[in-house]
């Protein structure tokens, strides 16, 4: 019985060797490899931070802040009025945004309406001239140090990019006030805005990073991919891009 087992094992070894030799004979080099991934295979690529230029005026990921001003007198070439409820007349400067964000803004607005919210656009595009008037008003009222927490200096406002919207309740409750973050509308934006490509640009607890106080109403469009990444990591654009 033992001899038979030894004989069978010998046959199997010879057969296996012959199989490997046949691949060499036909120029294959070696038997086919398993399709199962191994540690030596390259890992999937992570998020590509270079797919959009953060320095490109008008670009999807263009970063504007106190240290990164806009070009002098910058104005988007594609300003348009979105089809959502507006705080002012459609012809008003602040009721315009870049056309590149209108489909996503209108989709987010419709989702909020479907969720039972009555919201409106409070402010969109803001020219450098308008920003100067607004900022100087804060300085006169509260002093420059406080004005710098509340408002951007002329030429450094994200609103001038056309890629930003201030949203609020149609009844005006908590308009441009931090208490919006405690209302259902503010909580919805914090949880769902990234699904439409928007981020809360100045989140709670990030004033030292972004330079401005918490603004739950101020939403910046960056596209769904980056918005999802920032939402998942709970990071600002400055933190994510190492600025």
CSV table of C-alpha atoms in Angstrom, one decimal:
chain,number,residue,atom,x,y,z
A,1,UNK,CA,0.0,0.0,0.0
A,2,UNK,CA,2.9,2.4,0.8
A,3,UNK,CA,4.5,1.7,-2.5
A,4,UNK,CA,1.4,2.7,-4.4
A,5,UNK,CA,1.1,6.0,-2.6
A,6,UNK,CA,4.8,6.8,-3.4
A,7,UNK,CA,4.1,5.9,-7.0
A,8,UNK,CA,1.1,8.2,-7.2
A,9,UNK,CA,3.0,11.1,-5.6
A,10,UNK,CA,5.8,10.6,-8.2
A,11,UNK,CA,3.4,10.8,-11.1
A,12,UNK,CA,1.9,14.0,-9.7
A,13,UNK,CA,5.3,15.7,-9.3
A,14,UNK,CA,6.3,14.7,-12.8
A,15,UNK,CA,3.0,15.9,-14.2
A,16,UNK,CA,3.4,19.3,-12.5
A,17,UNK,CA,6.9,19.7,-13.8
A,18,UNK,CA,5.7,18.8,-17.3
A,19,UNK,CA,3.0,21.4,-17.1
A,20,UNK,CA,5.5,24.1,-16.2
A,21,UNK,CA,7.9,22.9,-18.9
A,22,UNK,CA,5.1,23.1,-21.5
A,23,UNK,CA,4.7,26.8,-20.8
A,24,UNK,CA,8.4,27.4,-21.3
A,25,UNK,CA,8.3,25.3,-24.5
A,26,UNK,CA,5.6,27.5,-26.0
A,27,UNK,CA,7.4,30.8,-25.1
A,28,UNK,CA,5.1,31.7,-22.2
A,29,UNK,CA,8.0,32.1,-19.8
A,30,UNK,CA,6.0,31.0,-16.8
A,31,UNK,CA,2.6,29.6,-15.9
A,32,UNK,CA,-0.3,32.1,-15.8
A,33,UNK,CA,-0.4,34.1,-12.6
A,34,UNK,CA,-3.4,34.2,-10.3
A,35,UNK,CA,-5.8,37.2,-10.8
A,36,UNK,CA,-5.9,37.7,-7.0
A,37,UNK,CA,-4.3,41.1,-6.1
A,38,UNK,CA,-1.0,40.8,-4.2
A,39,UNK,CA,0.9,43.2,-2.0
A,40,UNK,CA,3.3,43.9,-4.9
A,41,UNK,CA,0.6,45.2,-7.1
A,42,UNK,CA,0.1,49.1,-7.1
A,43,UNK,CA,-2.5,50.4,-4.7
A,44,UNK,CA,-5.4,52.5,-6.0
A,45,UNK,CA,-4.6,56.1,-6.4
A,46,UNK,CA,-5.8,58.6,-3.8
A,47,UNK,CA,-7.5,61.9,-4.3
A,48,UNK,CA,-5.8,63.9,-6.9
A,49,UNK,CA,-5.2,67.4,-5.5
A,50,UNK,CA,-3.7,68.7,-8.7
A,51,UNK,CA,-6.6,68.2,-11.1
A,52,UNK,CA,-7.7,71.8,-10.7
A,53,UNK,CA,-5.4,74.8,-10.1
A,54,UNK,CA,-6.0,76.6,-6.8
A,55,UNK,CA,-4.4,79.7,-8.2
A,56,UNK,CA,-6.5,80.0,-11.4
A,57,UNK,CA,-9.0,82.9,-11.3
A,58,UNK,CA,-12.5,81.6,-11.9
A,59,UNK,CA,-11.3,78.0,-11.5
A,60,UNK,CA,-13.3,75.4,-9.6
A,61,UNK,CA,-10.8,75.2,-6.7
A,62,UNK,CA,-9.6,78.8,-6.8
A,63,UNK,CA,-8.7,79.7,-3.2
A,64,UNK,CA,-9.4,83.4,-2.3
A,65,UNK,CA,-8.7,84.5,1.3
A,66,UNK,CA,-7.0,87.4,3.2
A,67,UNK,CA,-3.6,86.3,1.9
A,68,UNK,CA,-4.7,85.4,-1.6
A,69,UNK,CA,-6.5,88.4,-3.2
A,70,UNK,CA,-8.3,88.5,-6.5
A,71,UNK,CA,-6.9,90.2,-9.5
A,72,UNK,CA,-7.6,93.9,-9.3
A,73,UNK,CA,-11.2,94.6,-10.5
A,74,UNK,CA,-11.9,91.0,-11.2
A,75,UNK,CA,-15.4,90.2,-12.5
A,76,UNK,CA,-16.8,86.8,-13.7
A,77,UNK,CA,-17.6,86.9,-17.4
A,78,UNK,CA,-20.6,84.5,-17.0
A,79,UNK,CA,-22.8,86.1,-14.3
A,80,UNK,CA,-26.4,85.1,-14.3
A,81,UNK,CA,-29.5,85.0,-12.1
A,82,UNK,CA,-30.3,81.5,-10.7
A,83,UNK,CA,-33.9,80.2,-10.8
A,84,UNK,CA,-34.5,80.2,-7.1
A,85,UNK,CA,-36.2,82.4,-4.6
A,86,UNK,CA,-34.4,85.8,-4.4
A,87,UNK,CA,-33.9,88.3,-1.5
A,88,UNK,CA,-33.9,91.2,-4.0
A,89,UNK,CA,-35.0,92.0,-7.5
A,90,UNK,CA,-33.4,89.7,-10.2
A,91,UNK,CA,-31.4,92.6,-11.7
A,92,UNK,CA,-29.6,93.3,-8.4
A,93,UNK,CA,-25.9,92.7,-8.5
A,94,UNK,CA,-26.0,90.4,-5.5
A,95,UNK,CA,-28.7,88.2,-7.1
A,96,UNK,CA,-26.2,87.0,-9.7
A,97,UNK,CA,-23.7,84.1,-9.6
A,98,UNK,CA,-21.4,82.4,-12.0
A,99,UNK,CA,-23.3,80.3,-14.5
A,100,UNK,CA,-20.9,77.5,-13.7
A,101,UNK,CA,-22.7,76.9,-10.3
A,102,UNK,CA,-26.3,77.6,-11.2
A,103,UNK,CA,-27.3,73.9,-12.1
A,104,UNK,CA,-26.0,72.7,-8.7
A,105,UNK,CA,-27.4,75.7,-6.8
A,106,UNK,CA,-30.8,75.2,-8.4
A,107,UNK,CA,-30.7,71.4,-7.7
A,108,UNK,CA,-29.8,72.0,-4.0
A,109,UNK,CA,-32.5,74.6,-3.7
A,110,UNK,CA,-35.1,72.2,-5.1
A,111,UNK,CA,-33.9,69.5,-2.7
A,112,UNK,CA,-34.4,71.9,0.2
A,113,UNK,CA,-37.9,72.8,-1.0
A,114,UNK,CA,-38.7,69.1,-1.3
A,115,UNK,CA,-37.5,68.7,2.3
A,116,UNK,CA,-40.1,71.4,3.4
A,117,UNK,CA,-37.8,74.4,3.7
A,118,UNK,CA,-38.6,77.9,2.4
A,119,UNK,CA,-35.2,79.4,1.7
A,120,UNK,CA,-33.8,82.2,-0.5
A,121,UNK,CA,-30.6,83.6,-2.0
A,122,UNK,CA,-29.5,86.5,0.3
A,123,UNK,CA,-26.3,87.4,-1.6
A,124,UNK,CA,-24.3,86.0,-4.5
A,125,UNK,CA,-21.8,88.0,-6.5
A,126,UNK,CA,-20.4,91.2,-5.0
A,127,UNK,CA,-18.2,93.6,-6.9
A,128,UNK,CA,-15.0,95.1,-5.3
A,129,UNK,CA,-16.8,98.5,-5.1
A,130,UNK,CA,-19.7,97.0,-3.2
A,131,UNK,CA,-17.4,95.1,-0.9
A,132,UNK,CA,-15.5,98.3,-0.1
A,133,UNK,CA,-18.8,100.0,0.9
A,134,UNK,CA,-19.8,97.0,3.1
A,135,UNK,CA,-16.4,96.6,4.7
A,136,UNK,CA,-16.0,100.4,5.5
A,137,UNK,CA,-19.5,100.3,7.1
A,138,UNK,CA,-18.3,97.5,9.5
A,139,UNK,CA,-15.1,99.5,10.2
A,140,UNK,CA,-17.2,102.6,11.1
A,141,UNK,CA,-19.5,100.6,13.3
A,142,UNK,CA,-17.3,98.2,15.0
A,143,UNK,CA,-13.6,99.1,14.3
A,144,UNK,CA,-11.2,97.5,11.9
A,145,UNK,CA,-10.3,94.5,14.1
A,146,UNK,CA,-13.9,93.4,14.4
A,147,UNK,CA,-14.6,94.3,10.8
A,148,UNK,CA,-11.8,91.9,9.7
A,149,UNK,CA,-13.6,89.0,11.5
A,150,UNK,CA,-17.0,89.9,9.9
A,151,UNK,CA,-16.1,91.0,6.4
A,152,UNK,CA,-13.5,90.7,3.8
A,153,UNK,CA,-11.4,93.7,2.8
A,154,UNK,CA,-12.0,94.9,-0.8
A,155,UNK,CA,-10.3,92.6,-3.3
A,156,UNK,CA,-10.2,89.6,-1.0
A,157,UNK,CA,-13.9,88.6,-0.9
A,158,UNK,CA,-15.0,85.2,-2.1
A,159,UNK,CA,-18.3,86.8,-3.2
A,160,UNK,CA,-16.4,88.6,-5.9
A,161,UNK,CA,-15.6,85.2,-7.5
A,162,UNK,CA,-19.3,84.5,-8.3
A,163,UNK,CA,-18.7,81.0,-6.8
A,164,UNK,CA,-20.3,81.8,-3.4
A,165,UNK,CA,-23.9,82.2,-2.1
A,166,UNK,CA,-25.3,83.3,1.2
A,167,UNK,CA,-28.5,81.4,1.8
A,168,UNK,CA,-31.2,81.9,4.5
A,169,UNK,CA,-34.8,81.4,5.4
A,170,UNK,CA,-37.4,83.3,3.4
A,171,UNK,CA,-38.9,84.7,6.6
A,172,UNK,CA,-35.5,86.3,7.5
A,173,UNK,CA,-35.1,84.4,10.8
A,174,UNK,CA,-31.4,84.2,11.7
A,175,UNK,CA,-30.4,85.9,8.4
A,176,UNK,CA,-26.6,86.2,8.2
A,177,UNK,CA,-26.5,85.0,11.8
A,178,UNK,CA,-24.8,82.1,13.4
A,179,UNK,CA,-28.1,80.9,14.9
A,180,UNK,CA,-28.9,79.6,11.4
A,181,UNK,CA,-26.6,76.7,12.1
A,182,UNK,CA,-29.0,75.6,14.9
A,183,UNK,CA,-32.1,75.7,12.7
A,184,UNK,CA,-33.2,72.8,10.6
A,185,UNK,CA,-32.2,74.7,7.4
A,186,UNK,CA,-28.7,75.2,8.7
A,187,UNK,CA,-28.4,71.6,9.8
A,188,UNK,CA,-29.6,70.4,6.4
A,189,UNK,CA,-26.9,72.5,4.7
A,190,UNK,CA,-24.2,71.2,7.0
A,191,UNK,CA,-25.2,67.7,6.3
A,192,UNK,CA,-26.2,67.7,2.6
A,193,UNK,CA,-24.6,70.7,0.8
A,194,UNK,CA,-21.6,68.6,-0.2
A,195,UNK,CA,-23.9,66.3,-2.2
A,196,UNK,CA,-24.4,69.3,-4.5
A,197,UNK,CA,-20.8,70.4,-4.6
A,198,UNK,CA,-21.0,73.1,-1.9
A,199,UNK,CA,-19.1,73.5,1.4
A,200,UNK,CA,-19.6,75.6,4.5
A,201,UNK,CA,-16.6,77.7,3.7
A,202,UNK,CA,-16.1,79.2,7.2
A,203,UNK,CA,-17.0,76.3,9.6
A,204,UNK,CA,-17.4,76.4,13.3
A,205,UNK,CA,-14.1,76.3,15.2
A,206,UNK,CA,-11.9,77.2,12.1
A,207,UNK,CA,-11.6,81.0,12.5
A,208,UNK,CA,-7.9,80.7,13.1
A,209,UNK,CA,-7.5,78.9,9.8
A,210,UNK,CA,-9.9,80.7,7.5
A,211,UNK,CA,-9.7,84.2,9.2
A,212,UNK,CA,-13.4,84.7,9.6
A,213,UNK,CA,-16.0,83.8,12.2
A,214,UNK,CA,-18.3,80.8,11.7
A,215,UNK,CA,-20.8,81.5,8.9
A,216,UNK,CA,-23.3,78.6,8.4
A,217,UNK,CA,-25.0,80.6,5.6
A,218,UNK,CA,-21.8,81.1,3.4
A,219,UNK,CA,-21.5,78.3,0.8
A,220,UNK,CA,-18.7,78.0,-1.7
A,221,UNK,CA,-19.0,75.8,-4.8
A,222,UNK,CA,-16.1,73.5,-5.3
A,223,UNK,CA,-17.7,70.5,-7.1
A,224,UNK,CA,-19.0,67.3,-5.7
A,225,UNK,CA,-15.6,65.5,-5.6
A,226,UNK,CA,-13.8,68.0,-3.4
A,227,UNK,CA,-16.9,68.9,-1.4
A,228,UNK,CA,-17.3,65.2,-0.4
A,229,UNK,CA,-13.6,65.0,0.5
A,230,UNK,CA,-13.7,68.1,2.7
A,231,UNK,CA,-16.9,67.0,4.3
A,232,UNK,CA,-15.5,63.5,5.1
A,233,UNK,CA,-12.3,65.0,6.5
A,234,UNK,CA,-13.9,68.0,8.2
A,235,UNK,CA,-11.3,70.2,6.7
A,236,UNK,CA,-11.2,73.7,5.2
A,237,UNK,CA,-9.7,74.3,1.8
A,238,UNK,CA,-6.7,75.9,3.5
A,239,UNK,CA,-6.1,72.8,5.6
A,240,UNK,CA,-6.7,70.3,2.7
A,241,UNK,CA,-4.3,72.1,0.4
A,242,UNK,CA,-1.7,72.9,3.1
A,243,UNK,CA,-2.0,76.7,3.0
